Amino acid sequence: MCGYYEFAKVYDYLNNEIDYKRKAEYFNSILLENGVKNKGILLDAACGTGNLSIEMTKKHWDVLGCDSSCEMLSIASFKAQKYNYPITFINQKLQDLDLCDNIDAAVCMQDSLNHITDSEDLQKAFYKISSFLNKGSVFIFDLNTIYKHNHILANNIFCYDFDDVYLVWKNNLLEDNIVNIELDIFKKKNKLYEKFTESFNERAYFDYEIKDMLDKASLLLLHIYKSDTFLPPDEETQRVVYVTRKE
């Protein structure tokens, strides 16, 4: 079940420009505007290293973080314990989600669902999340778009130079809007660099595919926004936010 071992170690480096406090305010405002007023249990699906989990806890949610990567969860747990945030983390794939209680809201950010490249598995993930949502609860998630996969990620190479980590991000565009991502990670150690390699795929889905999956999972689509805004997406939008409600 565990994966993304080396990726977990550089995840926060790659996302160091993300304002997680602002992200939490954005998601929380969407929840409030769509009738989720009572603070309760919130699932941070595919929570990664726990940055959003911590910020949603500050918003007075009882946060449950779920991720398939043991290494990601190890980092998340360390952060939560260090600052005494009462967050429960569980190691599960979303398509195998099994919770003890129903949840009052759910969020999934940073194109985590794009990592589910099999459409049947993504459908299962929607089924599972929906099955644990209380009636009327809201589920918010984002996805990288077809445009981003074909024009931004595509077959491009990106390099990142941090203080003690150098990263080469190589993309290979495959069929079905799938991008194979290979990371060459160089970590500084005693004036030398150790090299690690991580490889995984991400898939972009057409809007009609997502709408059909949501409908089958009894998740009513309320809004589609351009990421971090309340505006409709355009042809060059790279990430979209879906707002759904459990029927």
PDB file of C-alpha atoms in Angstrom:
ATOM      1  CA  MET A   1       0.000   0.000   0.000  1.00  0.00           C
ATOM      2  CA  CYS A   2       2.801   2.412   0.788  1.00  0.00           C
ATOM      3  CA  GLY A   3       4.332   4.419  -2.040  1.00  0.00           C
ATOM      4  CA  TYR A   4       5.844   7.745  -3.098  1.00  0.00           C
ATOM      5  CA  TYR A   5       8.742   7.118  -0.716  1.00  0.00           C
ATOM      6  CA  GLU A   6      11.270   9.505  -2.247  1.00  0.00           C
ATOM      7  CA  PHE A   7       8.559  11.855  -3.515  1.00  0.00           C
ATOM      8  CA  ALA A   8       7.379  12.357   0.067  1.00  0.00           C
ATOM      9  CA  LYS A   9      10.822  13.602   1.065  1.00  0.00           C
ATOM     10  CA  VAL A  10      10.720  16.443  -1.484  1.00  0.00           C
ATOM     11  CA  TYR A  11       6.959  17.069  -1.499  1.00  0.00           C
ATOM     12  CA  ASP A  12       7.150  20.132   0.738  1.00  0.00           C
ATOM     13  CA  TYR A  13      10.047  21.535  -1.292  1.00  0.00           C
ATOM     14  CA  LEU A  14       7.958  21.311  -4.472  1.00  0.00           C
ATOM     15  CA  ASN A  15       4.965  22.935  -2.803  1.00  0.00           C
ATOM     16  CA  ASN A  16       6.786  25.583  -0.778  1.00  0.00           C
ATOM     17  CA  GLU A  17       4.997  28.378  -2.643  1.00  0.00           C
ATOM     18  CA  ILE A  18       1.534  27.141  -1.656  1.00  0.00           C
ATOM     19  CA  ASP A  19      -0.174  29.264   0.983  1.00  0.00           C
ATOM     20  CA  TYR A  20      -1.971  26.488   2.869  1.00  0.00           C
ATOM     21  CA  LYS A  21      -3.607  28.965   5.227  1.00  0.00           C
ATOM     22  CA  ARG A  22      -5.186  30.687   2.246  1.00  0.00           C
ATOM     23  CA  LYS A  23      -6.149  27.298   0.766  1.00  0.00           C
ATOM     24  CA  ALA A  24      -7.923  26.397   4.000  1.00  0.00           C
ATOM     25  CA  GLU A  25      -9.767  29.714   4.012  1.00  0.00           C
ATOM     26  CA  TYR A  26     -10.818  29.113   0.403  1.00  0.00           C
ATOM     27  CA  PHE A  27     -12.127  25.590   1.036  1.00  0.00           C
ATOM     28  CA  ASN A  28     -13.762  26.611   4.289  1.00  0.00           C
ATOM     29  CA  SER A  29     -15.562  29.496   2.589  1.00  0.00           C
ATOM     30  CA  ILE A  30     -16.904  27.105  -0.055  1.00  0.00           C
ATOM     31  CA  LEU A  31     -18.183  24.776   2.658  1.00  0.00           C
ATOM     32  CA  LEU A  32     -19.883  27.640   4.485  1.00  0.00           C
ATOM     33  CA  GLU A  33     -21.432  29.055   1.314  1.00  0.00           C
ATOM     34  CA  ASN A  34     -22.895  25.648   0.513  1.00  0.00           C
ATOM     35  CA  GLY A  35     -24.604  25.131   3.835  1.00  0.00           C
ATOM     36  CA  VAL A  36     -21.975  23.220   5.841  1.00  0.00           C
ATOM     37  CA  LYS A  37     -22.142  25.376   8.960  1.00  0.00           C
ATOM     38  CA  ASN A  38     -21.591  23.005  11.853  1.00  0.00           C
ATOM     39  CA  LYS A  39     -17.995  22.081  12.560  1.00  0.00           C
ATOM     40  CA  GLY A  40     -17.626  18.319  12.597  1.00  0.00           C
ATOM     41  CA  ILE A  41     -15.500  15.588  11.035  1.00  0.00           C
ATOM     42  CA  LEU A  42     -13.682  16.581   7.860  1.00  0.00           C
ATOM     43  CA  LEU A  43     -11.827  14.093   5.685  1.00  0.00           C
ATOM     44  CA  ASP A  44      -8.635  15.396   4.099  1.00  0.00           C
ATOM     45  CA  ALA A  45      -8.458  12.815   1.332  1.00  0.00           C
ATOM     46  CA  ALA A  46      -4.960  12.054   0.027  1.00  0.00           C
ATOM     47  CA  CYS A  47      -3.637  14.420   2.684  1.00  0.00           C
ATOM     48  CA  GLY A  48       0.030  14.048   1.765  1.00  0.00           C
ATOM     49  CA  THR A  49       2.313  15.604   4.374  1.00  0.00           C
ATOM     50  CA  GLY A  50      -0.599  17.081   6.296  1.00  0.00           C
ATOM     51  CA  ASN A  51      -0.274  20.796   5.554  1.00  0.00           C
ATOM     52  CA  LEU A  52      -3.940  21.318   4.714  1.00  0.00           C
ATOM     53  CA  SER A  53      -5.009  19.003   7.544  1.00  0.00           C
ATOM     54  CA  ILE A  54      -3.284  21.288  10.033  1.00  0.00           C
ATOM     55  CA  GLU A  55      -4.803  24.461   8.585  1.00  0.00           C
ATOM     56  CA  MET A  56      -8.326  22.957   8.538  1.00  0.00           C
ATOM     57  CA  THR A  57      -7.834  21.945  12.183  1.00  0.00           C
ATOM     58  CA  LYS A  58      -7.195  25.610  12.925  1.00  0.00           C
ATOM     59  CA  LYS A  59     -10.616  26.239  11.353  1.00  0.00           C
ATOM     60  CA  HIS A  60     -12.067  24.078  14.152  1.00  0.00           C
ATOM     61  CA  TRP A  61     -12.682  20.974  12.076  1.00  0.00           C
ATOM     62  CA  ASP A  62     -12.102  17.543  13.561  1.00  0.00           C
ATOM     63  CA  VAL A  63      -9.754  16.428  10.788  1.00  0.00           C
ATOM     64  CA  LEU A  64      -9.178  12.887   9.583  1.00  0.00           C
ATOM     65  CA  GLY A  65      -6.269  12.642   7.140  1.00  0.00           C
ATOM     66  CA  CYS A  66      -6.072   9.718   4.739  1.00  0.00           C
ATOM     67  CA  ASP A  67      -3.235   8.806   2.381  1.00  0.00           C
ATOM     68  CA  SER A  68      -1.860   5.699   0.671  1.00  0.00           C
ATOM     69  CA  SER A  69       1.769   6.646   1.365  1.00  0.00           C
ATOM     70  CA  CYS A  70       3.273   5.623   4.706  1.00  0.00           C
ATOM     71  CA  GLU A  71       6.137   8.067   4.209  1.00  0.00           C
ATOM     72  CA  MET A  72       3.765  10.978   3.560  1.00  0.00           C
ATOM     73  CA  LEU A  73       1.777  10.085   6.684  1.00  0.00           C
ATOM     74  CA  SER A  74       4.937   9.774   8.763  1.00  0.00           C
ATOM     75  CA  ILE A  75       5.842  13.359   7.912  1.00  0.00           C
ATOM     76  CA  ALA A  76       2.262  14.524   8.500  1.00  0.00           C
ATOM     77  CA  SER A  77       2.091  12.816  11.899  1.00  0.00           C
ATOM     78  CA  PHE A  78       5.407  14.354  12.956  1.00  0.00           C
ATOM     79  CA  LYS A  79       4.115  17.848  12.158  1.00  0.00           C
ATOM     80  CA  ALA A  80       0.827  17.308  13.976  1.00  0.00           C
ATOM     81  CA  GLN A  81       2.513  15.891  17.070  1.00  0.00           C
ATOM     82  CA  LYS A  82       5.178  18.605  17.112  1.00  0.00           C
ATOM     83  CA  TYR A  83       2.558  21.348  17.325  1.00  0.00           C
ATOM     84  CA  ASN A  84      -0.009  19.292  19.253  1.00  0.00           C
ATOM     85  CA  TYR A  85      -2.746  19.234  16.608  1.00  0.00           C
ATOM     86  CA  PRO A  86      -5.329  16.494  17.311  1.00  0.00           C
ATOM     87  CA  ILE A  87      -5.416  14.978  13.816  1.00  0.00           C
ATOM     88  CA  THR A  88      -6.037  11.305  13.108  1.00  0.00           C
ATOM     89  CA  PHE A  89      -4.135   9.893  10.143  1.00  0.00           C
ATOM     90  CA  ILE A  90      -4.963   6.602   8.424  1.00  0.00           C
ATOM     91  CA  ASN A  91      -3.080   4.676   5.737  1.00  0.00           C
ATOM     92  CA  GLN A  92      -5.661   3.773   3.080  1.00  0.00           C
ATOM     93  CA  LYS A  93      -6.213   4.134  -0.629  1.00  0.00           C
ATOM     94  CA  LEU A  94      -9.288   6.205  -1.381  1.00  0.00           C
ATOM     95  CA  GLN A  95     -10.790   3.392  -3.464  1.00  0.00           C
ATOM     96  CA  ASP A  96     -10.526   1.143  -0.372  1.00  0.00           C
ATOM     97  CA  LEU A  97     -11.653   3.764   2.146  1.00  0.00           C
ATOM     98  CA  ASP A  98     -13.126   2.273   5.324  1.00  0.00           C
ATOM     99  CA  LEU A  99     -13.987   4.675   8.148  1.00  0.00           C
ATOM    100  CA  CYS A 100     -15.421   4.134  11.617  1.00  0.00           C
ATOM    101  CA  ASP A 101     -17.733   7.155  11.431  1.00  0.00           C
ATOM    102  CA  ASN A 102     -19.551   9.180   8.824  1.00  0.00           C
ATOM    103  CA  ILE A 103     -18.056  12.527   7.891  1.00  0.00           C
ATOM    104  CA  ASP A 104     -19.521  16.009   7.615  1.00  0.00           C
ATOM    105  CA  ALA A 105     -17.274  17.266   4.801  1.00  0.00           C
ATOM    106  CA  ALA A 106     -14.376  16.155   2.620  1.00  0.00           C
ATOM    107  CA  VAL A 107     -11.643  17.894   0.672  1.00  0.00           C
ATOM    108  CA  CYS A 108      -8.975  16.613  -1.717  1.00  0.00           C
ATOM    109  CA  MET A 109      -6.405  19.052  -3.096  1.00  0.00           C
ATOM    110  CA  GLN A 110      -3.261  19.340  -5.211  1.00  0.00           C
ATOM    111  CA  ASP A 111      -4.464  17.100  -8.069  1.00  0.00           C
ATOM    112  CA  SER A 112      -4.298  14.030  -5.829  1.00  0.00           C
ATOM    113  CA  LEU A 113      -7.114  12.336  -7.732  1.00  0.00           C
ATOM    114  CA  ASN A 114      -5.120  12.679 -10.957  1.00  0.00           C
ATOM    115  CA  HIS A 115      -2.803  10.056  -9.456  1.00  0.00           C
ATOM    116  CA  ILE A 116      -5.640   7.536  -9.826  1.00  0.00           C
ATOM    117  CA  THR A 117      -5.106   6.662 -13.481  1.00  0.00           C
ATOM    118  CA  ASP A 118      -7.639   3.828 -13.768  1.00  0.00           C
ATOM    119  CA  SER A 119     -11.137   5.234 -14.286  1.00  0.00           C
ATOM    120  CA  GLU A 120     -12.727   2.300 -12.447  1.00  0.00           C
ATOM    121  CA  ASP A 121     -10.532   2.993  -9.420  1.00  0.00           C
ATOM    122  CA  LEU A 122     -11.471   6.674  -9.507  1.00  0.00           C
ATOM    123  CA  GLN A 123     -15.129   5.693  -9.636  1.00  0.00           C
ATOM    124  CA  LYS A 124     -14.558   3.465  -6.587  1.00  0.00           C
ATOM    125  CA  ALA A 125     -12.923   6.375  -4.769  1.00  0.00           C
ATOM    126  CA  PHE A 126     -15.980   8.552  -5.407  1.00  0.00           C
ATOM    127  CA  TYR A 127     -18.250   5.720  -4.258  1.00  0.00           C
ATOM    128  CA  LYS A 128     -16.282   5.263  -1.050  1.00  0.00           C
ATOM    129  CA  ILE A 129     -16.095   8.936  -0.139  1.00  0.00           C
ATOM    130  CA  SER A 130     -19.782   9.366  -0.907  1.00  0.00           C
ATOM    131  CA  SER A 131     -20.728   6.350   1.208  1.00  0.00           C
ATOM    132  CA  PHE A 132     -19.223   7.932   4.331  1.00  0.00           C
ATOM    133  CA  LEU A 133     -20.562  11.448   3.767  1.00  0.00           C
ATOM    134  CA  ASN A 134     -23.635  12.402   5.743  1.00  0.00           C
ATOM    135  CA  LYS A 135     -26.588  13.393   3.590  1.00  0.00           C
ATOM    136  CA  GLY A 136     -26.209  17.001   2.495  1.00  0.00           C
ATOM    137  CA  SER A 137     -22.467  17.036   3.213  1.00  0.00           C
ATOM    138  CA  VAL A 138     -20.085  18.691   0.759  1.00  0.00           C
ATOM    139  CA  PHE A 139     -17.059  17.173  -0.971  1.00  0.00           C
ATOM    140  CA  ILE A 140     -14.567  19.530  -2.661  1.00  0.00           C
ATOM    141  CA  PHE A 141     -11.717  18.345  -4.850  1.00  0.00           C
ATOM    142  CA  ASP A 142      -9.447  19.671  -7.556  1.00  0.00           C
ATOM    143  CA  LEU A 143      -8.008  18.128 -10.708  1.00  0.00           C
ATOM    144  CA  ASN A 144      -5.376  19.056 -13.247  1.00  0.00           C
ATOM    145  CA  THR A 145      -7.003  19.670 -16.606  1.00  0.00           C
ATOM    146  CA  ILE A 146      -6.591  18.127 -20.034  1.00  0.00           C
ATOM    147  CA  TYR A 147      -5.014  21.418 -21.103  1.00  0.00           C
ATOM    148  CA  LYS A 148      -2.336  21.222 -18.399  1.00  0.00           C
ATOM    149  CA  HIS A 149      -1.419  17.651 -19.246  1.00  0.00           C
ATOM    150  CA  ASN A 150      -1.163  18.322 -22.962  1.00  0.00           C
ATOM    151  CA  HIS A 151       0.385  21.793 -22.961  1.00  0.00           C
ATOM    152  CA  ILE A 152       2.142  22.414 -19.633  1.00  0.00           C
ATOM    153  CA  LEU A 153       3.334  19.040 -18.368  1.00  0.00           C
ATOM    154  CA  ALA A 154       3.405  17.335 -21.796  1.00  0.00           C
ATOM    155  CA  ASN A 155       6.921  16.107 -22.617  1.00  0.00           C
ATOM    156  CA  ASN A 156       8.640  18.905 -20.761  1.00  0.00           C
ATOM    157  CA  ILE A 157      11.471  18.888 -18.258  1.00  0.00           C
ATOM    158  CA  PHE A 158      11.568  21.105 -15.156  1.00  0.00           C
ATOM    159  CA  CYS A 159      14.487  21.709 -12.805  1.00  0.00           C
ATOM    160  CA  TYR A 160      14.264  22.876  -9.198  1.00  0.00           C
ATOM    161  CA  ASP A 161      17.263  24.054  -7.195  1.00  0.00           C
ATOM    162  CA  PHE A 162      16.743  24.212  -3.430  1.00  0.00           C
ATOM    163  CA  ASP A 163      19.316  24.686  -0.681  1.00  0.00           C
ATOM    164  CA  ASP A 164      20.084  21.012  -0.158  1.00  0.00           C
ATOM    165  CA  VAL A 165      18.002  19.358  -2.882  1.00  0.00           C
ATOM    166  CA  TYR A 166      18.295  19.501  -6.665  1.00  0.00           C
ATOM    167  CA  LEU A 167      15.390  18.015  -8.608  1.00  0.00           C
ATOM    168  CA  VAL A 168      14.941  17.142 -12.271  1.00  0.00           C
ATOM    169  CA  TRP A 169      11.272  16.565 -13.213  1.00  0.00           C
ATOM    170  CA  LYS A 170      10.881  14.742 -16.541  1.00  0.00           C
ATOM    171  CA  ASN A 171       7.498  14.206 -18.196  1.00  0.00           C
ATOM    172  CA  ASN A 172       6.430  11.769 -20.877  1.00  0.00           C
ATOM    173  CA  LEU A 173       2.957  12.263 -22.359  1.00  0.00           C
ATOM    174  CA  LEU A 174       1.238   8.920 -22.973  1.00  0.00           C
ATOM    175  CA  GLU A 175      -2.178   7.873 -24.291  1.00  0.00           C
ATOM    176  CA  ASP A 176      -5.448   8.707 -22.487  1.00  0.00           C
ATOM    177  CA  ASN A 177      -4.036  12.026 -21.225  1.00  0.00           C
ATOM    178  CA  ILE A 178      -1.655  10.195 -18.912  1.00  0.00           C
ATOM    179  CA  VAL A 179       1.686  11.770 -18.067  1.00  0.00           C
ATOM    180  CA  ASN A 180       4.498   9.629 -16.749  1.00  0.00           C
ATOM    181  CA  ILE A 181       6.517  11.674 -14.282  1.00  0.00           C
ATOM    182  CA  GLU A 182      10.060  10.708 -13.393  1.00  0.00           C
ATOM    183  CA  LEU A 183      11.871  12.560 -10.645  1.00  0.00           C
ATOM    184  CA  ASP A 184      15.640  12.514 -10.303  1.00  0.00           C
ATOM    185  CA  ILE A 185      16.305  13.728  -6.779  1.00  0.00           C
ATOM    186  CA  PHE A 186      19.768  14.825  -5.686  1.00  0.00           C
ATOM    187  CA  LYS A 187      20.034  15.297  -1.916  1.00  0.00           C
ATOM    188  CA  LYS A 188      23.057  16.967  -0.383  1.00  0.00           C
ATOM    189  CA  LYS A 189      24.950  14.886   2.164  1.00  0.00           C
ATOM    190  CA  ASN A 190      28.366  15.829   3.519  1.00  0.00           C
ATOM    191  CA  LYS A 191      29.177  18.092   0.562  1.00  0.00           C
ATOM    192  CA  LEU A 192      28.190  15.322  -1.853  1.00  0.00           C
ATOM    193  CA  TYR A 193      24.837  14.475  -3.449  1.00  0.00           C
ATOM    194  CA  GLU A 194      22.913  11.203  -3.261  1.00  0.00           C
ATOM    195  CA  LYS A 195      20.641  10.424  -6.201  1.00  0.00           C
ATOM    196  CA  PHE A 196      17.171   8.932  -5.817  1.00  0.00           C
ATOM    197  CA  THR A 197      14.568   8.275  -8.503  1.00  0.00           C
ATOM    198  CA  GLU A 198      10.789   8.237  -8.207  1.00  0.00           C
ATOM    199  CA  SER A 199       8.324   7.511 -11.002  1.00  0.00           C
ATOM    200  CA  PHE A 200       4.531   7.706 -11.139  1.00  0.00           C
ATOM    201  CA  ASN A 201       1.688   8.540 -13.511  1.00  0.00           C
ATOM    202  CA  GLU A 202      -1.039  11.159 -13.474  1.00  0.00           C
ATOM    203  CA  ARG A 203      -4.138  11.169 -15.641  1.00  0.00           C
ATOM    204  CA  ALA A 204      -6.349  14.060 -16.652  1.00  0.00           C
ATOM    205  CA  TYR A 205     -10.062  13.406 -17.145  1.00  0.00           C
ATOM    206  CA  PHE A 206     -12.596  15.110 -19.354  1.00  0.00           C
ATOM    207  CA  ASP A 207     -15.264  17.085 -17.562  1.00  0.00           C
ATOM    208  CA  TYR A 208     -18.029  14.781 -18.819  1.00  0.00           C
ATOM    209  CA  GLU A 209     -16.185  11.750 -17.385  1.00  0.00           C
ATOM    210  CA  ILE A 210     -16.043  13.331 -13.936  1.00  0.00           C
ATOM    211  CA  LYS A 211     -19.692  14.394 -14.075  1.00  0.00           C
ATOM    212  CA  ASP A 212     -20.747  10.851 -14.971  1.00  0.00           C
ATOM    213  CA  MET A 213     -18.715   9.358 -12.101  1.00  0.00           C
ATOM    214  CA  LEU A 214     -20.139  11.850  -9.627  1.00  0.00           C
ATOM    215  CA  ASP A 215     -23.674  11.088 -10.739  1.00  0.00           C
ATOM    216  CA  LYS A 216     -23.117   7.352 -10.259  1.00  0.00           C
ATOM    217  CA  ALA A 217     -21.741   8.017  -6.767  1.00  0.00           C
ATOM    218  CA  SER A 218     -24.790  10.114  -5.747  1.00  0.00           C
ATOM    219  CA  LEU A 219     -22.689  13.270  -5.608  1.00  0.00           C
ATOM    220  CA  LEU A 220     -24.558  16.280  -6.962  1.00  0.00           C
ATOM    221  CA  LEU A 221     -22.247  18.668  -8.824  1.00  0.00           C
ATOM    222  CA  LEU A 222     -22.849  22.183  -7.491  1.00  0.00           C
ATOM    223  CA  HIS A 223     -20.025  24.254  -8.979  1.00  0.00           C
ATOM    224  CA  ILE A 224     -16.873  24.061 -11.088  1.00  0.00           C
ATOM    225  CA  TYR A 225     -14.348  26.800 -10.406  1.00  0.00           C
ATOM    226  CA  LYS A 226     -11.005  27.870 -11.725  1.00  0.00           C
ATOM    227  CA  SER A 227      -8.642  26.881  -8.908  1.00  0.00           C
ATOM    228  CA  ASP A 228      -8.441  29.313  -5.962  1.00  0.00           C
ATOM    229  CA  THR A 229     -11.237  31.458  -7.383  1.00  0.00           C
ATOM    230  CA  PHE A 230     -15.002  31.516  -7.729  1.00  0.00           C
ATOM    231  CA  LEU A 231     -14.717  32.066 -11.481  1.00  0.00           C
ATOM    232  CA  PRO A 232     -15.651  29.551 -14.188  1.00  0.00           C
ATOM    233  CA  PRO A 233     -12.701  27.778 -15.848  1.00  0.00           C
ATOM    234  CA  ASP A 234     -11.542  28.821 -19.301  1.00  0.00           C
ATOM    235  CA  GLU A 235      -9.743  26.982 -22.097  1.00  0.00           C
ATOM    236  CA  GLU A 236      -6.314  27.512 -20.509  1.00  0.00           C
ATOM    237  CA  THR A 237      -7.227  26.732 -16.917  1.00  0.00           C
ATOM    238  CA  GLN A 238      -4.679  24.337 -15.477  1.00  0.00           C
ATOM    239  CA  ARG A 239      -6.557  23.176 -12.393  1.00  0.00           C
ATOM    240  CA  VAL A 240     -10.290  23.115 -11.650  1.00  0.00           C
ATOM    241  CA  VAL A 241     -12.196  22.767  -8.383  1.00  0.00           C
ATOM    242  CA  TYR A 242     -15.338  20.635  -8.200  1.00  0.00           C
ATOM    243  CA  VAL A 243     -17.884  21.279  -5.458  1.00  0.00           C
ATOM    244  CA  THR A 244     -20.322  18.417  -4.818  1.00  0.00           C
ATOM    245  CA  ARG A 245     -23.019  17.512  -2.312  1.00  0.00           C
ATOM    246  CA  LYS A 246     -24.054  14.064  -1.112  1.00  0.00           C
ATOM    247  CA  GLU A 247     -27.624  13.507  -2.254  1.00  0.00           C
TER     248      GLU A 247
END
